[in-house]
Short mmCIF file of C-alpha atoms and ligand atoms in Angstrom, two decimals:
data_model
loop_
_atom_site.label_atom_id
_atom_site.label_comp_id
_atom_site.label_asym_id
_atom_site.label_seq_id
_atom_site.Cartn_x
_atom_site.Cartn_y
_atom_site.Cartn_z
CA UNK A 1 -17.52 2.97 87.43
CA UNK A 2 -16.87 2.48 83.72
CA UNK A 3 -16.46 -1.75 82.93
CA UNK A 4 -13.17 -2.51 80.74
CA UNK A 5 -14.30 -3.53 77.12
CA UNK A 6 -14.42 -6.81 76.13
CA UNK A 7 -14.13 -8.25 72.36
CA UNK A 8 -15.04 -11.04 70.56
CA UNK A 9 -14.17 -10.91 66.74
CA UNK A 10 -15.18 -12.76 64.32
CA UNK A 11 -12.99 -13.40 61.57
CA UNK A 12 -14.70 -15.14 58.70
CA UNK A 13 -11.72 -15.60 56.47
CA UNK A 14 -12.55 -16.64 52.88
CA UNK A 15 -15.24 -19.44 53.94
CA UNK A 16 -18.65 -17.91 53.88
CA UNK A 17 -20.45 -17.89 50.67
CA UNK A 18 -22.31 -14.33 49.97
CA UNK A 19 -25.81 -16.15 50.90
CA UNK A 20 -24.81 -17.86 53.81
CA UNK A 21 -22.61 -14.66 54.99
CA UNK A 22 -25.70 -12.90 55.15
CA UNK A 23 -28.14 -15.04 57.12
CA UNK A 24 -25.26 -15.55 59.55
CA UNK A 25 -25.03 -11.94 60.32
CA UNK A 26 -28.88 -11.67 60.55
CA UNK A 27 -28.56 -14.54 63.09
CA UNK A 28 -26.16 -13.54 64.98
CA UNK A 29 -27.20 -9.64 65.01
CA UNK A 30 -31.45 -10.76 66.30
CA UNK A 31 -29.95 -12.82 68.74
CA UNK A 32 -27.95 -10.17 70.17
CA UNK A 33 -30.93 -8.05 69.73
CA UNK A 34 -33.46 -10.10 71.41
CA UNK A 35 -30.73 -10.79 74.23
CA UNK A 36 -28.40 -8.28 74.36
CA UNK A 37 -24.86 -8.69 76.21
CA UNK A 38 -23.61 -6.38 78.55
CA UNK A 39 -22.75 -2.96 77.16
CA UNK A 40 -18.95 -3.71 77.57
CA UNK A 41 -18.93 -6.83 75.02
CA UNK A 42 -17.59 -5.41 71.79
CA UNK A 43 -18.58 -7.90 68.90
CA UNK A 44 -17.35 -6.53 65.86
CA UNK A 45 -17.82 -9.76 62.44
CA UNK A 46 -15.01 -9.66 59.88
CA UNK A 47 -16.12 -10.81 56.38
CA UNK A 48 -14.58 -11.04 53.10
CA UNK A 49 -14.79 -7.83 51.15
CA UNK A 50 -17.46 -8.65 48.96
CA UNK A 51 -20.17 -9.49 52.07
CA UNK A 52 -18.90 -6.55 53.60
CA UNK A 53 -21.68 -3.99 52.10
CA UNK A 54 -24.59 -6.33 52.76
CA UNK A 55 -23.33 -7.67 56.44
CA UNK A 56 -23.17 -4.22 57.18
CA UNK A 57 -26.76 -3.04 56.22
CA UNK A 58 -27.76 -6.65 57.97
CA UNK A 59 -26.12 -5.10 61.22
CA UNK A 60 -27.29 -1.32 60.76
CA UNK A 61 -31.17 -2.92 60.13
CA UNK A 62 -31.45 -4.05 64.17
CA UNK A 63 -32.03 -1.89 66.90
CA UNK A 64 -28.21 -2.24 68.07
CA UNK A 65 -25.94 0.86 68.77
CA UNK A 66 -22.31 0.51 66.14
CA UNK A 67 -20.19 -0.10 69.16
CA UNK A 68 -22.27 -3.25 69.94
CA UNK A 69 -21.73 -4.81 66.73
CA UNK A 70 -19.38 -3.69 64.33
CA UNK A 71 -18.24 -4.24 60.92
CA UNK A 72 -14.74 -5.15 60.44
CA UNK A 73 -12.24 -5.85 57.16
CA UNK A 74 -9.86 -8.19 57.04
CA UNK A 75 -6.92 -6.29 55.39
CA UNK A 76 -6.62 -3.03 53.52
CA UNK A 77 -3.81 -2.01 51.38
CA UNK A 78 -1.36 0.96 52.49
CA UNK A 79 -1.74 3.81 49.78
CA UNK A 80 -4.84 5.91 49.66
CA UNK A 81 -5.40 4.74 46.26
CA UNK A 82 -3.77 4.50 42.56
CA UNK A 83 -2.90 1.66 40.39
CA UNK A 84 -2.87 -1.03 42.54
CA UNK A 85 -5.12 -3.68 40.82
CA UNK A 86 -6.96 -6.24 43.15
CA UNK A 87 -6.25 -4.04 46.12
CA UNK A 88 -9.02 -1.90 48.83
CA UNK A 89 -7.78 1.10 50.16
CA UNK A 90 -8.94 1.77 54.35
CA UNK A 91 -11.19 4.61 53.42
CA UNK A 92 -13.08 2.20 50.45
CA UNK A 93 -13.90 -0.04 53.47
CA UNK A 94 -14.74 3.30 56.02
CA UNK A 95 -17.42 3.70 53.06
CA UNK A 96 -18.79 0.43 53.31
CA UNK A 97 -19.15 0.93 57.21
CA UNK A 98 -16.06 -0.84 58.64
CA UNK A 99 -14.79 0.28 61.95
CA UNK A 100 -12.00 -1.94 62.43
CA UNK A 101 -9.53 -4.21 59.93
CA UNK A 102 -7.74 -6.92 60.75
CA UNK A 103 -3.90 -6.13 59.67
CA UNK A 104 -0.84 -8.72 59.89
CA UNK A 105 -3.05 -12.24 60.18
CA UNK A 106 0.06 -14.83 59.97
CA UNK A 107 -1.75 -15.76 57.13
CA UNK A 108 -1.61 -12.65 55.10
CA UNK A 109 2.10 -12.65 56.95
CA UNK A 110 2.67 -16.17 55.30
CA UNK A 111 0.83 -16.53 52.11
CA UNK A 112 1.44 -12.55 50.75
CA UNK A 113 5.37 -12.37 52.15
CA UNK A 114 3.71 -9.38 54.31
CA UNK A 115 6.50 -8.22 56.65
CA UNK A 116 6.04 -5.65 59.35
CA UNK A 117 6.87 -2.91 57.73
CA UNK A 118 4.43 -3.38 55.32
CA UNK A 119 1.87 -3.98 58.23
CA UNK A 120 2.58 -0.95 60.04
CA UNK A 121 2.26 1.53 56.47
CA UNK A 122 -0.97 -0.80 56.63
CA UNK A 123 -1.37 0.76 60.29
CA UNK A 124 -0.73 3.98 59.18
CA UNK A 125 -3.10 3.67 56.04
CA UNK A 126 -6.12 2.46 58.59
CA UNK A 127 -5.92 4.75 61.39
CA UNK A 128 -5.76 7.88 58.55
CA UNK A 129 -8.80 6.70 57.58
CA UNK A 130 -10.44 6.34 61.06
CA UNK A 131 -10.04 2.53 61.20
CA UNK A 132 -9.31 0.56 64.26
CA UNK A 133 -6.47 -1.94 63.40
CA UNK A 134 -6.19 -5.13 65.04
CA UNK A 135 -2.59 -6.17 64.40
CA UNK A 136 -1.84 -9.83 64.95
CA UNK A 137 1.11 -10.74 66.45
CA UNK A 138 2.80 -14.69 67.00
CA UNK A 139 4.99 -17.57 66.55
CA UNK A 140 5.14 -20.40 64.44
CA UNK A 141 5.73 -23.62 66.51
CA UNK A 142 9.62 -23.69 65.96
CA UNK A 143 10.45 -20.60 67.14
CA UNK A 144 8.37 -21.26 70.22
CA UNK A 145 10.50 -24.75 70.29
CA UNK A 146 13.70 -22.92 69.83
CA UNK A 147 12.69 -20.74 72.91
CA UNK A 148 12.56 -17.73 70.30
CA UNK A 149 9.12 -16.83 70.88
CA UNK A 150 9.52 -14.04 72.84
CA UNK A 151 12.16 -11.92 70.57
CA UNK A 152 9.78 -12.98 67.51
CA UNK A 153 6.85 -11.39 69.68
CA UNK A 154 9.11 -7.96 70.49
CA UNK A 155 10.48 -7.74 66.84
CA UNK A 156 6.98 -7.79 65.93
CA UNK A 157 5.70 -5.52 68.11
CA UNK A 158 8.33 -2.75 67.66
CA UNK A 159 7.95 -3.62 63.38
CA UNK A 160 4.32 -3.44 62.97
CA UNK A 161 2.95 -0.99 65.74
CA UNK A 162 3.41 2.43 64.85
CA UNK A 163 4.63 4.91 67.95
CA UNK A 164 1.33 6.23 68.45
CA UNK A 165 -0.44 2.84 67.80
CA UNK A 166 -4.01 3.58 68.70
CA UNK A 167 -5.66 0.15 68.62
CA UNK A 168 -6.02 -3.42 69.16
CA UNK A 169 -3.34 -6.60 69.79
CA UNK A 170 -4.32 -9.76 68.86
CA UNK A 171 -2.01 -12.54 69.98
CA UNK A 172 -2.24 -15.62 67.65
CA UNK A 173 0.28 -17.92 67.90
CA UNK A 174 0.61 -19.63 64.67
CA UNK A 175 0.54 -23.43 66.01
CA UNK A 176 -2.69 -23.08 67.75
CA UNK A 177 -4.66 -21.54 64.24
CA UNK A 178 -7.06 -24.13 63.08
CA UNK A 179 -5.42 -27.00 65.09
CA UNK A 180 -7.55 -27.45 67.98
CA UNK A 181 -4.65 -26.69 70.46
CA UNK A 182 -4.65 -23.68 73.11
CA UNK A 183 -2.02 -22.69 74.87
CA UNK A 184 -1.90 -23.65 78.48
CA UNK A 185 -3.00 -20.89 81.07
CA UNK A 186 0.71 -20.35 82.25
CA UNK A 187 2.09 -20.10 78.95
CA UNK A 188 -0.85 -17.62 77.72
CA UNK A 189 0.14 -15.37 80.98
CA UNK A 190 3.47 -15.64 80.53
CA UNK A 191 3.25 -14.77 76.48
CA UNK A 192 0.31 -11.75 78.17
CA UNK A 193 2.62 -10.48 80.79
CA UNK A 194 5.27 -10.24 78.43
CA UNK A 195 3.24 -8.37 75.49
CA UNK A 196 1.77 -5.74 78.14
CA UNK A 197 5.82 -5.52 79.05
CA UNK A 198 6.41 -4.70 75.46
CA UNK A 199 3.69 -2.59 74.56
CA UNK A 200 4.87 0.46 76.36
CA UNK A 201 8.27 0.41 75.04
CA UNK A 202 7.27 0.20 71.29
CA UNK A 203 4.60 3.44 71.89
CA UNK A 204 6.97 5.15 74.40
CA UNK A 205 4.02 5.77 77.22
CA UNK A 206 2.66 4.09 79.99
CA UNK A 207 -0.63 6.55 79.66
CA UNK A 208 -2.25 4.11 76.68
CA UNK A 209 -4.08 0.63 77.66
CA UNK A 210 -4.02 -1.00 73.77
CA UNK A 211 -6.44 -4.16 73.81
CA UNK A 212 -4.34 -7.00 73.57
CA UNK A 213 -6.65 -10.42 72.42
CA UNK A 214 -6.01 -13.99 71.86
CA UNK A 215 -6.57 -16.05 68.79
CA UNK A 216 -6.31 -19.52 68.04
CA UNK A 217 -8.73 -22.78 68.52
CA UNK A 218 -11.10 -20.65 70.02
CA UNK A 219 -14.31 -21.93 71.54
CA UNK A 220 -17.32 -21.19 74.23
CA UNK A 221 -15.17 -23.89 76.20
CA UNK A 222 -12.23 -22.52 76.46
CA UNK A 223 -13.65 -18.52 76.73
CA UNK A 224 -13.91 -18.18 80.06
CA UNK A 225 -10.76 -19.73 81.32
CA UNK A 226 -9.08 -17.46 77.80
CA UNK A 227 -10.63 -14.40 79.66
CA UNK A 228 -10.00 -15.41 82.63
CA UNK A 229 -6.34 -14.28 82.35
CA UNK A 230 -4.94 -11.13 83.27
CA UNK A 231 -4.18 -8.98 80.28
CA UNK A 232 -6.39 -10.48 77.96
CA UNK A 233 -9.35 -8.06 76.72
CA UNK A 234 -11.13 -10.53 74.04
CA UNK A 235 -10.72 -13.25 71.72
CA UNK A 236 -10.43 -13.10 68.04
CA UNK A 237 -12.21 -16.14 66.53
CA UNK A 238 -12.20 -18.03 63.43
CA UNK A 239 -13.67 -21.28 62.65
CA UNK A 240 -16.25 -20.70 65.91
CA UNK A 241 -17.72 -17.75 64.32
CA UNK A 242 -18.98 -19.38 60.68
CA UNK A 243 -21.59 -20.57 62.44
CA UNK A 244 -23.95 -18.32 64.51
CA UNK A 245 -24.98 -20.67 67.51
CA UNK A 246 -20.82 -20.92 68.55
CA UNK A 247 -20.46 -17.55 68.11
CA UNK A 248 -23.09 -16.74 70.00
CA UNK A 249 -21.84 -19.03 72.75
CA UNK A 250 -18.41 -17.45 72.57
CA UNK A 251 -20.52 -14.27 73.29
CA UNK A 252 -22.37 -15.65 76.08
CA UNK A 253 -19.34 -17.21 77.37
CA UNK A 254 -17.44 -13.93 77.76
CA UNK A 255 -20.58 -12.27 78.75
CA UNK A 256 -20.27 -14.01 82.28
CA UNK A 257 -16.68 -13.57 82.66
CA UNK A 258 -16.20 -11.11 85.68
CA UNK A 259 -15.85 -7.71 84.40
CA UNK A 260 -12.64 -5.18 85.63
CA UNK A 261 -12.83 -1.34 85.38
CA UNK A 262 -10.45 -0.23 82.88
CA UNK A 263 -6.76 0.44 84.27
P1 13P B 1 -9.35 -20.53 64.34
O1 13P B 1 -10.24 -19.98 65.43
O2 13P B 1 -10.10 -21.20 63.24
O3 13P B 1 -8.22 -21.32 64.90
O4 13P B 1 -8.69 -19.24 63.62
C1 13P B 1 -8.09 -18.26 64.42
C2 13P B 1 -7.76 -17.09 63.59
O5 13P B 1 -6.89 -17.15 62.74
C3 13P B 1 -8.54 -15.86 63.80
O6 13P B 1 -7.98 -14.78 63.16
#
């Protein structure tokens, strides 16, 4: 019986200078080398742009098959090219060896005025090129106050997935990025429970299982108890993976999580 893939994604963000991008990815790809997880633990490292070429030879130089360790972006832009100064198209990053990208992060959502719409021609752009998008979905604090979390989490859904969304879910509330703070078990299930409700709906079939991960303040601590929850299929880490030992931890950690066959 097949085991249900599990991810842990590292998302770098802008915070690893080219040097020290590289020896992290050499550290973290001979220590899964020398010890290497399960065959369902997907860990796929997100750089910025310009590391992406040398993480990726870094990861390609060890003895470990692509869908071990894979190269990820952290946004593309949606046209297949033209005049769009500053911007990387998805099959510029396909060239570099990406497999996945990272579309929608509440901080591209915030800081660019991305809206879904944009995201999901971002979708579109990504999976034309063979890409595996990870859309992030969440709420910012008040809306969770104001009880609104769950229609910000549906208009989301239904604005940046396309119909035939063939990918990933990561569910990063905005409050608990970079602040330390996790949401309880109970509220995680309930915000799970209600994404795998919504899922369906937005791609119109029950047949597709999309990956649906959780982001935010994540550490070895909290990874078991994070996977631990019914729904969730991975975490998608920040601050934890700039360093290879708490990466590697998070790794371990999810390693020895129970395993389910896929559903
Ligand atoms: P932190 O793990 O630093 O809270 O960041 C989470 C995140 O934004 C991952 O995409």
């Amino acid at each position: 019986m097949s085991t249900a893939p599990k991810f842990v994604i590292g998302n770098w963000k802008m915070q690893a200078q080219h040097e020290r991008g590289l020896t992290l990815a050499g550290d973290v790809t001979k220590a899964l080398e020398d010890t290497p997880p399960p065959s369902h633990i997907r860990t796929v490292i997100c750089p910025p742009y310009t590391q992406l070429s040398g993480v990726n030879h870094i990861l390609r130089k060890h003895d470990l098959p692509t869908e071990r360790i894979s190269l990820g972006a952290q946004d593309c832009y949606p046209a297949p090219s033209g005049p769009f100064t500053g911007d990387i198209s998805a099959k510029m990053l396909t060239e570099l060896g990406a497999r996945y990208v990272i579309l929608g992060h509440s901080e591209r959502r915030q800081n660019h005025g991305e809206t879904d719409a944009v995201i999901r021609q971002k979708v579109k752009a990504a999976t034309a090129a063979g890409l595996i998008p990870i859309v992030c979905i969440g709420e910012h604090l008040a809306e969770r106050n104001e009880g609104r979390a769950a229609s910000v989490l549906a208009g989301q859904i239904e604005g940046s997935l396309t119909r035939g969304f063939r990918g990933i879910v990561a569910y990063e509330p905005v409050w608990a990025i970079g602040s330390g703070i996790t949401p309880s078990h109970e509220e995680l299930q309930r915000k799970l429970s209600l994404i795998r409700a919504l899922l369906p709906m937005r791609l119109m079939t029950d047949d597709i299982r999309v990956p649906v991960l959780y982001g935010g303040s994540v550490t070895s601590v909290q990874t078991p108890s994070l996977l631990s929850i019914d729904g969730v299929d991975g975490v998608l880490v920040g601050s934890a993976s700039l360093e290879a030992q708490s990466f590697l931890d998070i790794i371990r950690a999810a390693t020895e999580v129970p395993s389910s066959s896929p559903s």
